[in-house]
Amino acid sequence: MTELPSSALLKQNIRELYPEVTHGRGVYLYDTAGNVYLDGSSGAMTASIGHGVAEVGDAIRAQTASVAFTYRTQFTNAPAEQLAARLTAHAPGDLDFAFFVNSGSEASEYAIRTAVGYWREKGLPRKTKILGRGTSYHGMTMGALSMSGHAARRPDYGDLLHPFAVAPPAHAWRFAEAGETEEAYGRRVVAEFESAARAEDIDTVAAVIVEPIVGAAGGVLVPPAGYLAALRRMCDRLGVLLIVDEVITGIGRTGEWFACEGEDVIPDLLLLGKGMSGGYAAVAGVLLRRPIVEAFALGSGVAPFGHTFSGNPLGAATCLAVLDILERDDAFGNAQRRGRQLEAGLRNLQAVHPRMADIRGRGLLWGFEFVTDAGSRDAPAPSRNAAGAFVRLCREHGLIVYPAGIAPHNNAIMICPPLTITEEEIIDLLDRLSTALPAMDALLDEWAISG
């Protein structure tokens, strides 16, 4: 009989013993055994300004002393109003309105309700489907997971989910055909997306949803240039909304406020989370274009419903303090500079460890894959869980990285440290990574021998 853990706190991997963090300072975390870890993934791409920043704690204490909670249907509050104004001022085009929730999954759910509600207000109640891609992740709630092409997480809900992830992924390195240029590949996958949408009966489709750069489902899959702009044109042509999920990529992770700015794309709904609060509070949000809000204002007069803690003053004040630090410290510019340094270091390591493949990314969002042989694109057997194995090796060497990819390609690693990381700390990150890679090489050799 399997012995249950002694702790009352249920962990993700029930049989695993987790180190206990005592505190964090900047890009470093410390545990009860005296170990020091460089947080090379910002936790889950969240700790955008690093750990233990006193100014954020001061802002939280000040807001708690004033008012921590007001209910959104009875009051507004200054921090939430200021946060909405600040984010929409930086957003592209007419993304002039914001609604706040507690997680990226809830942001996805709010986008579903908004898209479906918008078409209902416009007299088109049959438009209820939200179409995603075959390699994607938009959250663990049932609506969010219905839009996600994440074969490892969808089975948790089985037949309760809608099969809305219908379009092909956009990853030229793995999926382009022999001799196909990246430009040609980009045109093809957009055409395939449109064909998939039309096959669903376009009169029933409310929106499509994409990550500008795929995160956990693929490990920083950067699409071909022009892909997002082509999807915007496709949505306009088909009469459906475009939802861009920037829960990972937004608020400076790519060196810009929003990744969609790279192609001058204005989505109808833009999802935010993670780095917006830097991990200091559970806050996420949705930015909405003016015509979306106008439809509700001219129709029922009621916006889509939120949650108990939506727009609470404590969470909003926390986000404002994080944005203050990001702007004060030029964190977006730092992400661009340190991103170039990190990319160069990763490519140098690849020259020594050629089973590191397809280094890809932008700003401080980088990924790569492990392959069976140099020059190959073959992933190790899915049962080996190469990504999980390397995460454990890195942790043994004092580095936190993020496992990504879906079997049979569960072989990807994400490296995305806090946006405030210094030049010297990037060198430390690469040094720690270089000590873990030989152990991974040995493991790949062992797997090749044992089959």
Coordinates of N, CA and C in Angstrom, one line a residue, residues 18-230:
Y18 N 9.4 18.1 -2.0 CA 9.8 19.4 -2.5 C 10.7 20.1 -1.5
P19 N 11.7 20.8 -2.0 CA 12.4 21.7 -1.1 C 11.5 22.9 -0.6
E20 N 11.7 23.3 0.6 CA 10.9 24.4 1.1 C 11.6 25.7 1.0
V21 N 11.0 26.6 0.3 CA 11.6 28.0 0.1 C 11.4 28.8 1.4
T22 N 12.5 29.4 1.9 CA 12.4 30.3 3.0 C 12.2 31.8 2.6
H23 N 12.9 32.2 1.6 CA 12.8 33.5 1.1 C 13.4 33.7 -0.2
G24 N 13.2 34.8 -0.8 CA 13.8 35.2 -2.1 C 14.3 36.6 -2.1
R25 N 15.4 36.8 -2.9 CA 16.0 38.1 -3.0 C 16.4 38.3 -4.5
G26 N 15.8 39.2 -5.2 CA 16.1 39.4 -6.6 C 15.8 38.2 -7.4
V27 N 16.8 37.7 -8.1 CA 16.6 36.5 -8.9 C 16.9 35.2 -8.2
Y28 N 17.2 35.3 -6.9 CA 17.6 34.1 -6.1 C 16.5 33.6 -5.1
L29 N 16.4 32.3 -5.0 CA 15.6 31.7 -4.0 C 16.4 30.9 -3.0
Y30 N 16.0 30.8 -1.7 CA 16.7 30.1 -0.7 C 15.8 29.1 0.0
D31 N 16.4 27.9 0.3 CA 15.5 26.9 1.0 C 16.1 26.6 2.4
T32 N 15.3 25.7 3.1 CA 15.6 25.4 4.5 C 16.9 24.6 4.6
A33 N 17.4 24.0 3.5 CA 18.6 23.2 3.6 C 19.8 24.0 3.3
G34 N 19.6 25.3 3.1 CA 20.7 26.2 2.8 C 21.1 26.3 1.3
N35 N 20.3 25.7 0.4 CA 20.6 25.8 -1.0 C 20.1 27.1 -1.6
V36 N 20.8 27.5 -2.6 CA 20.5 28.8 -3.3 C 20.2 28.4 -4.8
Y37 N 19.1 28.9 -5.3 CA 18.7 28.7 -6.6 C 18.6 30.0 -7.4
L38 N 19.1 30.0 -8.6 CA 18.8 31.1 -9.5 C 17.5 30.8 -10.2
D39 N 16.5 31.7 -10.1 CA 15.2 31.5 -10.6 C 15.2 31.8 -12.1
G40 N 15.6 30.9 -12.9 CA 15.8 31.1 -14.3 C 14.5 31.0 -15.1
S41 N 13.4 30.8 -14.5 CA 12.1 30.8 -15.2 C 11.1 31.7 -14.6
S42 N 11.5 32.6 -13.7 CA 10.6 33.5 -13.0 C 9.4 32.7 -12.4
G43 N 9.8 31.5 -11.8 CA 8.7 30.6 -11.3 C 8.0 30.0 -12.5
A44 N 6.8 30.4 -12.8 CA 6.1 30.0 -14.0 C 5.9 31.3 -14.9
M45 N 7.1 31.9 -15.3 CA 7.1 33.1 -16.1 C 6.3 34.2 -15.4
T46 N 6.4 34.3 -14.1 CA 5.6 35.2 -13.3 C 6.4 36.3 -12.6
A47 N 7.5 35.9 -11.9 CA 8.2 36.8 -11.0 C 9.0 37.9 -11.9
S48 N 8.3 38.8 -12.5 CA 8.9 39.7 -13.5 C 9.9 40.6 -12.9
I49 N 9.8 41.0 -11.6 CA 10.7 42.0 -11.0 C 11.6 41.3 -9.9
G50 N 11.5 39.9 -9.9 CA 12.3 39.2 -8.9 C 11.6 39.1 -7.6
H51 N 12.3 38.6 -6.6 CA 11.7 38.3 -5.3 C 12.1 39.3 -4.2
G52 N 11.2 39.4 -3.2 CA 11.6 40.2 -2.0 C 11.8 41.7 -2.2
V53 N 11.0 42.3 -3.2 CA 11.2 43.7 -3.5 C 10.4 44.5 -2.4
A54 N 11.1 45.3 -1.6 CA 10.5 45.9 -0.5 C 9.4 46.9 -0.9
E55 N 9.6 47.6 -2.0 CA 8.6 48.6 -2.4 C 7.2 48.0 -2.6
V56 N 7.2 46.8 -3.1 CA 5.9 46.2 -3.3 C 5.3 45.8 -2.0
G57 N 6.0 45.3 -1.1 CA 5.5 45.1 0.3 C 5.0 46.3 0.9
D58 N 5.7 47.4 0.7 CA 5.2 48.7 1.3 C 3.9 49.1 0.7
A59 N 3.7 48.9 -0.6 CA 2.5 49.3 -1.3 C 1.3 48.4 -0.8
I60 N 1.6 47.1 -0.6 CA 0.6 46.2 -0.1 C 0.2 46.6 1.3
R61 N 1.1 46.9 2.2 CA 0.8 47.3 3.6 C 0.0 48.5 3.6
A62 N 0.4 49.5 2.7 CA -0.4 50.8 2.7 C -1.8 50.6 2.2
Q63 N -2.0 49.8 1.2 CA -3.4 49.5 0.7 C -4.2 48.7 1.7
T64 N -3.6 47.8 2.4 CA -4.3 47.0 3.4 C -4.8 47.9 4.5
A65 N -4.0 48.9 4.9 CA -4.3 49.8 5.9 C -5.5 50.7 5.5
S66 N -5.6 50.9 4.2 CA -6.7 51.8 3.7 C -8.0 50.9 3.5
V67 N -8.0 50.1 2.4 CA -9.1 49.2 2.2 C -8.6 48.1 1.3
A68 N -8.8 46.8 1.7 CA -8.3 45.7 0.9 C -9.3 45.1 -0.1
F69 N -10.6 45.3 0.2 CA -11.6 44.6 -0.6 C -12.8 45.5 -0.7
T70 N -13.3 45.7 -1.9 CA -14.6 46.2 -2.2 C -15.2 45.4 -3.3
Y71 N -16.6 45.3 -3.3 CA -17.2 44.4 -4.2 C -17.6 45.2 -5.5
R72 N -17.2 44.6 -6.6 CA -17.2 45.3 -7.9 C -18.6 45.8 -8.4
T73 N -19.7 45.1 -7.9 CA -21.0 45.6 -8.4 C -21.6 46.7 -7.5
Q74 N -20.9 47.0 -6.4 CA -21.4 48.1 -5.5 C -20.5 49.3 -5.4
F75 N -19.2 49.1 -5.7 CA -18.2 50.2 -5.6 C -17.2 50.0 -6.7
T76 N -16.5 51.2 -7.0 CA -15.3 51.1 -7.7 C -14.2 51.5 -6.7
N77 N -12.9 51.5 -7.1 CA -11.9 51.9 -6.2 C -10.7 52.5 -7.0
A78 N -10.0 53.4 -6.4 CA -8.9 54.2 -7.1 C -7.8 53.3 -7.7
P79 N -7.3 52.3 -7.0 CA -6.2 51.5 -7.6 C -6.7 50.7 -8.9
A80 N -7.9 50.2 -8.8 CA -8.4 49.5 -10.0 C -8.6 50.4 -11.2
E81 N -9.1 51.6 -10.9 CA -9.3 52.6 -11.9 C -8.0 53.0 -12.5
Q82 N -7.0 53.3 -11.7 CA -5.7 53.7 -12.1 C -5.0 52.6 -12.9
L83 N -5.1 51.3 -12.5 CA -4.5 50.2 -13.2 C -5.1 50.1 -14.6
A84 N -6.4 50.2 -14.7 CA -7.1 50.1 -16.0 C -6.6 51.2 -16.9
A85 N -6.6 52.4 -16.4 CA -6.1 53.6 -17.2 C -4.7 53.4 -17.7
R86 N -3.9 52.9 -16.8 CA -2.4 52.8 -17.1 C -2.2 51.7 -18.2
L87 N -2.9 50.6 -18.1 CA -2.7 49.5 -19.0 C -3.3 49.9 -20.4
T88 N -4.4 50.4 -20.4 CA -5.0 50.8 -21.7 C -4.3 51.9 -22.4
A89 N -3.6 52.8 -21.6 CA -2.8 53.8 -22.2 C -1.6 53.3 -23.0
H90 N -1.1 52.1 -22.6 CA 0.0 51.5 -23.3 C -0.5 50.5 -24.3
A91 N -1.7 50.1 -24.3 CA -2.2 49.1 -25.2 C -2.3 49.6 -26.7
P92 N -2.2 48.7 -27.7 CA -2.3 49.2 -29.0 C -3.8 49.5 -29.4
G93 N -3.9 50.5 -30.3 CA -5.2 50.8 -30.9 C -6.3 51.2 -29.9
D94 N -7.5 50.7 -30.1 CA -8.6 51.1 -29.3 C -8.9 50.1 -28.2
L95 N -7.9 49.4 -27.6 CA -8.1 48.5 -26.5 C -8.3 49.5 -25.3
D96 N -9.4 50.0 -25.1 CA -9.6 51.2 -24.2 C -10.3 50.8 -22.9
F97 N -10.6 49.5 -22.7 CA -11.2 49.1 -21.4 C -10.5 47.8 -20.9
A98 N -10.6 47.7 -19.5 CA -9.9 46.6 -18.9 C -10.9 46.0 -17.8
F99 N -10.8 44.7 -17.7 CA -11.5 44.0 -16.6 C -10.5 43.1 -15.9
F100 N -10.5 43.0 -14.6 CA -9.5 42.3 -13.8 C -10.1 41.0 -13.2
V101 N -9.3 39.9 -13.2 CA -9.7 38.7 -12.6 C -8.5 38.2 -11.8
N102 N -8.5 36.9 -11.5 CA -7.5 36.4 -10.5 C -6.4 35.5 -11.1
S103 N -6.6 35.0 -12.4 CA -5.6 34.1 -13.0 C -5.8 34.2 -14.5
G104 N -4.8 33.6 -15.2 CA -4.9 33.5 -16.6 C -6.0 32.7 -17.1
S105 N -6.3 31.6 -16.3 CA -7.4 30.7 -16.7 C -8.7 31.5 -16.6
E106 N -8.9 32.4 -15.6 CA -10.1 33.2 -15.5 C -10.2 34.2 -16.6
A107 N -9.0 34.7 -17.0 CA -9.0 35.7 -18.1 C -9.5 35.0 -19.4
S108 N -9.1 33.8 -19.6 CA -9.6 33.0 -20.7 C -11.1 32.8 -20.7
E109 N -11.6 32.5 -19.5 CA -13.0 32.3 -19.3 C -13.8 33.6 -19.5
Y110 N -13.3 34.7 -19.1 CA -13.9 36.0 -19.3 C -13.9 36.3 -20.8
A111 N -12.9 36.0 -21.5 CA -12.9 36.2 -22.9 C -13.9 35.4 -23.6
I112 N -14.1 34.1 -23.2 CA -15.2 33.3 -23.8 C -16.6 34.0 -23.6
R113 N -16.8 34.4 -22.3 CA -18.1 35.0 -22.0 C -18.3 36.3 -22.8
T114 N -17.2 37.0 -22.9 CA -17.3 38.3 -23.7 C -17.6 38.1 -25.2
A115 N -16.8 37.2 -25.7 CA -17.0 36.9 -27.2 C -18.4 36.4 -27.5
V116 N -18.9 35.4 -26.7 CA -20.2 34.9 -27.0 C -21.3 36.0 -26.7
G117 N -21.1 36.7 -25.6 CA -22.0 37.8 -25.3 C -22.1 38.9 -26.3
Y118 N -20.9 39.2 -26.9 CA -20.9 40.2 -27.9 C -21.7 39.9 -29.1
W119 N -21.6 38.6 -29.6 CA -22.4 38.3 -30.7 C -23.9 38.1 -30.4
R120 N -24.2 37.8 -29.1 CA -25.6 37.7 -28.7 C -26.2 39.2 -28.7
E121 N -25.4 40.1 -28.2 CA -25.8 41.5 -28.3 C -26.0 42.0 -29.7
K122 N -25.3 41.4 -30.7 CA -25.4 41.8 -32.1 C -26.4 41.0 -32.8
G123 N -27.2 40.2 -32.1 CA -28.3 39.4 -32.7 C -27.8 38.2 -33.4
L124 N -26.6 37.6 -33.0 CA -26.1 36.4 -33.6 C -25.8 35.4 -32.5
P125 N -26.8 34.8 -31.9 CA -26.6 33.9 -30.7 C -26.0 32.6 -31.1
R126 N -26.0 32.2 -32.3 CA -25.4 30.9 -32.7 C -23.9 30.9 -32.7
K127 N -23.3 32.1 -32.6 CA -21.8 32.2 -32.6 C -21.3 31.9 -31.2
T128 N -21.0 30.7 -30.9 CA -20.6 30.3 -29.6 C -19.2 29.6 -29.5
K129 N -18.6 29.2 -30.6 CA -17.4 28.4 -30.6 C -16.2 29.4 -30.5
I130 N -15.2 29.0 -29.7 CA -13.9 29.7 -29.7 C -12.9 28.7 -30.1
L131 N -12.2 28.9 -31.3 CA -11.3 28.0 -31.9 C -9.9 28.3 -31.5
G132 N -9.1 27.2 -31.1 CA -7.7 27.4 -30.8 C -6.9 26.5 -31.7
R133 N -5.6 26.3 -31.3 CA -4.7 25.6 -32.1 C -4.3 24.3 -31.4
G134 N -3.8 23.3 -32.2 CA -3.5 22.0 -31.7 C -2.4 21.9 -30.7
T135 N -1.5 22.9 -30.7 CA -0.5 23.0 -29.6 C -0.7 24.4 -29.0
S136 N -1.3 24.4 -27.8 CA -1.6 25.6 -27.2 C -2.1 25.4 -25.7
Y137 N -2.0 26.4 -24.9 CA -2.5 26.3 -23.5 C -3.1 27.6 -23.1
H138 N -4.3 27.6 -22.6 CA -5.0 28.8 -22.2 C -5.5 28.7 -20.8
G139 N -5.2 27.6 -20.0 CA -5.7 27.6 -18.6 C -6.3 26.2 -18.3
M140 N -6.5 26.0 -17.0 CA -7.0 24.7 -16.5 C -8.5 24.6 -16.2
T141 N -9.2 25.7 -16.3 CA -10.6 25.7 -16.1 C -11.2 25.0 -17.4
M142 N -12.5 24.6 -17.3 CA -13.0 23.8 -18.4 C -13.1 24.6 -19.7
G143 N -13.6 25.8 -19.6 CA -13.7 26.6 -20.9 C -12.3 26.9 -21.5
A144 N -11.3 27.3 -20.6 CA -10.0 27.6 -21.1 C -9.3 26.3 -21.7
L145 N -9.5 25.2 -21.0 CA -8.9 24.0 -21.5 C -9.6 23.5 -22.8
S146 N -10.9 23.8 -22.9 CA -11.6 23.4 -24.2 C -10.9 24.1 -25.4
M147 N -10.4 25.3 -25.2 CA -9.8 26.1 -26.3 C -8.3 25.7 -26.5
S148 N -7.8 24.8 -25.6 CA -6.4 24.5 -25.6 C -6.1 23.2 -26.3
G149 N -5.0 23.2 -27.0 CA -4.6 21.9 -27.6 C -3.5 21.4 -26.7
H150 N -3.8 20.8 -25.6 CA -2.9 20.3 -24.6 C -3.3 18.9 -24.2
A151 N -2.7 17.9 -25.0 CA -3.1 16.6 -24.8 C -2.8 16.0 -23.4
A152 N -1.8 16.6 -22.7 CA -1.5 16.1 -21.4 C -2.4 16.5 -20.3
R153 N -3.1 17.6 -20.6 CA -4.0 18.2 -19.5 C -5.5 18.0 -19.8
R154 N -5.8 17.9 -21.1 CA -7.3 17.7 -21.5 C -7.9 16.5 -20.9
P155 N -7.1 15.3 -20.8 CA -7.8 14.1 -20.2 C -8.3 14.3 -18.8
D156 N -7.9 15.3 -18.1 CA -8.4 15.5 -16.7 C -9.9 15.6 -16.7
Y157 N -10.4 16.2 -17.8 CA -11.9 16.5 -17.9 C -12.6 15.6 -18.9
G158 N -11.9 14.9 -19.7 CA -12.6 13.9 -20.6 C -13.6 14.6 -21.5
D159 N -14.8 14.0 -21.5 CA -15.8 14.4 -22.4 C -16.5 15.7 -22.0
L160 N -16.1 16.2 -20.8 CA -16.7 17.5 -20.4 C -16.3 18.7 -21.3
L161 N -15.1 18.5 -22.0 CA -14.6 19.6 -22.7 C -15.1 19.6 -24.2
H162 N -15.2 20.8 -24.7 CA -15.5 21.0 -26.1 C -14.2 20.8 -26.9
P163 N -14.3 20.2 -28.1 CA -13.1 20.0 -28.9 C -12.8 21.2 -29.8
F164 N -12.5 22.4 -29.2 CA -12.3 23.6 -29.9 C -10.9 23.8 -30.4
A165 N -9.9 23.0 -30.0 CA -8.6 23.2 -30.5 C -8.4 22.5 -31.9
V166 N -8.7 23.2 -33.0 CA -8.8 22.6 -34.3 C -7.7 23.0 -35.3
A167 N -7.0 24.1 -35.1 CA -6.1 24.6 -36.1 C -4.7 24.0 -35.9
P168 N -3.9 24.0 -36.9 CA -2.5 23.5 -36.8 C -1.6 24.4 -36.0
P169 N -0.6 23.9 -35.4 CA 0.4 24.8 -34.7 C 1.2 25.5 -35.7
A170 N 1.9 26.6 -35.3 CA 2.8 27.4 -36.2 C 4.2 27.3 -35.6
H171 N 4.9 26.3 -36.1 CA 6.3 26.0 -35.6 C 7.1 25.5 -36.8
A172 N 7.7 26.4 -37.6 CA 8.3 26.0 -38.8 C 9.4 24.9 -38.6
W173 N 10.2 25.1 -37.6 CA 11.4 24.2 -37.4 C 10.9 22.7 -37.3
R174 N 9.8 22.4 -36.7 CA 9.3 21.0 -36.6 C 8.3 20.7 -37.7
F175 N 7.5 21.6 -38.1 CA 6.3 21.2 -39.0 C 6.4 21.6 -40.4
A176 N 7.4 22.5 -40.8 CA 7.5 22.9 -42.2 C 7.9 21.6 -43.0
E177 N 7.4 21.6 -44.3 CA 7.7 20.5 -45.1 C 9.1 20.7 -45.7
A178 N 9.8 19.6 -46.2 CA 11.1 19.7 -46.8 C 11.1 20.7 -47.9
G179 N 12.0 21.7 -47.9 CA 12.2 22.6 -48.9 C 11.2 23.8 -48.8
E180 N 10.3 23.8 -47.8 CA 9.3 24.9 -47.7 C 10.0 26.0 -46.9
T181 N 9.9 27.2 -47.4 CA 10.4 28.4 -46.7 C 9.5 28.7 -45.6
E182 N 10.1 29.5 -44.6 CA 9.3 29.9 -43.5 C 8.1 30.7 -43.9
E183 N 8.4 31.6 -44.9 CA 7.3 32.5 -45.4 C 6.2 31.6 -46.0
A184 N 6.5 30.6 -46.8 CA 5.5 29.8 -47.4 C 4.8 28.9 -46.4
Y185 N 5.6 28.5 -45.4 CA 5.0 27.7 -44.3 C 3.9 28.6 -43.6
G186 N 4.3 29.8 -43.3 CA 3.4 30.7 -42.6 C 2.1 30.9 -43.4
R187 N 2.2 31.1 -44.7 CA 0.9 31.2 -45.5 C 0.1 30.0 -45.4
R188 N 0.8 28.8 -45.4 CA 0.1 27.5 -45.4 C -0.7 27.3 -44.1
V189 N -0.1 27.6 -43.0 CA -0.8 27.3 -41.7 C -1.9 28.3 -41.5
V190 N -1.8 29.5 -42.0 CA -2.9 30.4 -41.9 C -4.1 29.9 -42.7
A191 N -3.8 29.5 -44.0 CA -4.8 28.9 -44.8 C -5.4 27.7 -44.2
E192 N -4.7 26.9 -43.5 CA -5.2 25.7 -42.9 C -6.1 26.1 -41.7
F193 N -5.7 27.2 -41.0 CA -6.5 27.7 -39.9 C -7.8 28.1 -40.4
E194 N -7.8 28.8 -41.5 CA -9.1 29.3 -42.1 C -10.0 28.1 -42.5
S195 N -9.4 27.1 -43.1 CA -10.1 26.0 -43.6 C -10.7 25.2 -42.4
A196 N -10.0 25.1 -41.3 CA -10.5 24.5 -40.1 C -11.7 25.3 -39.5
A197 N -11.5 26.6 -39.5 CA -12.6 27.5 -39.0 C -13.9 27.3 -39.9
R198 N -13.7 27.3 -41.2 CA -14.9 27.2 -42.1 C -15.5 25.8 -41.9
A199 N -14.7 24.8 -41.6 CA -15.3 23.5 -41.4 C -16.1 23.4 -40.2
E200 N -16.0 24.3 -39.3 CA -16.8 24.3 -38.0 C -18.1 25.0 -38.2
D201 N -18.4 25.5 -39.4 CA -19.5 26.3 -39.7 C -19.3 27.7 -39.2
I202 N -18.8 28.6 -40.0 CA -18.3 29.9 -39.6 C -19.4 30.7 -38.9
D203 N -20.7 30.4 -39.2 CA -21.8 31.1 -38.5 C -22.0 30.7 -37.1
T204 N -21.2 29.7 -36.6 CA -21.3 29.3 -35.2 C -20.0 29.7 -34.5
V205 N -19.1 30.3 -35.2 CA -17.8 30.6 -34.5 C -17.8 32.1 -34.0
A206 N -17.5 32.2 -32.7 CA -17.4 33.6 -32.1 C -16.1 34.2 -32.2
A207 N -15.0 33.4 -32.0 CA -13.6 33.9 -32.0 C -12.6 32.8 -32.2
V208 N -11.4 33.3 -32.5 CA -10.3 32.4 -32.4 C -9.3 32.9 -31.4
I209 N -8.5 32.0 -30.8 CA -7.6 32.4 -29.7 C -6.2 31.9 -30.0
V210 N -5.2 32.7 -29.8 CA -3.8 32.3 -30.1 C -2.9 32.9 -29.0
E211 N -1.8 32.3 -28.7 CA -0.7 32.9 -28.0 C 0.2 33.4 -29.1
P212 N 0.7 34.7 -28.9 CA 1.6 35.2 -29.9 C 2.9 34.3 -30.0
I213 N 3.3 33.8 -28.9 CA 4.4 32.9 -28.8 C 3.9 31.8 -27.8
V214 N 3.9 30.5 -28.3 CA 3.4 29.5 -27.4 C 4.3 29.2 -26.3
G215 N 3.8 29.1 -25.1 CA 4.6 28.9 -23.9 C 4.6 27.5 -23.5
A216 N 3.9 27.1 -22.4 CA 4.0 25.8 -21.8 C 3.7 24.6 -22.7
A217 N 2.8 24.8 -23.7 CA 2.5 23.7 -24.6 C 3.6 23.3 -25.5
G218 N 4.5 24.3 -25.8 CA 5.5 24.0 -26.8 C 6.9 24.4 -26.4
G219 N 7.0 25.3 -25.5 CA 8.4 25.8 -25.1 C 8.9 26.9 -26.0
V220 N 8.1 28.0 -26.0 CA 8.5 29.2 -26.8 C 8.5 29.0 -28.3
L221 N 7.4 28.7 -28.8 CA 7.2 28.5 -30.2 C 6.9 29.8 -30.9
V222 N 7.9 30.3 -31.6 CA 7.8 31.6 -32.2 C 7.3 31.4 -33.6
P223 N 6.1 32.0 -34.0 CA 5.6 31.7 -35.3 C 6.3 32.5 -36.4
P224 N 6.1 32.1 -37.7 CA 6.7 32.9 -38.8 C 6.3 34.3 -38.8
A225 N 7.2 35.2 -39.3 CA 6.9 36.6 -39.4 C 5.7 36.8 -40.2
G226 N 4.8 37.7 -39.7 CA 3.6 38.0 -40.4 C 2.4 37.1 -40.1
Y227 N 2.7 36.1 -39.3 CA 1.6 35.1 -39.0 C 0.4 35.7 -38.2
L228 N 0.8 36.5 -37.2 CA -0.3 37.1 -36.3 C -1.1 38.1 -37.1
A229 N -0.4 38.9 -37.9 CA -1.1 39.9 -38.7 C -2.0 39.2 -39.8
A230 N -1.6 38.1 -40.3 CA -2.4 37.3 -41.2 C -3.6 36.8 -40.5

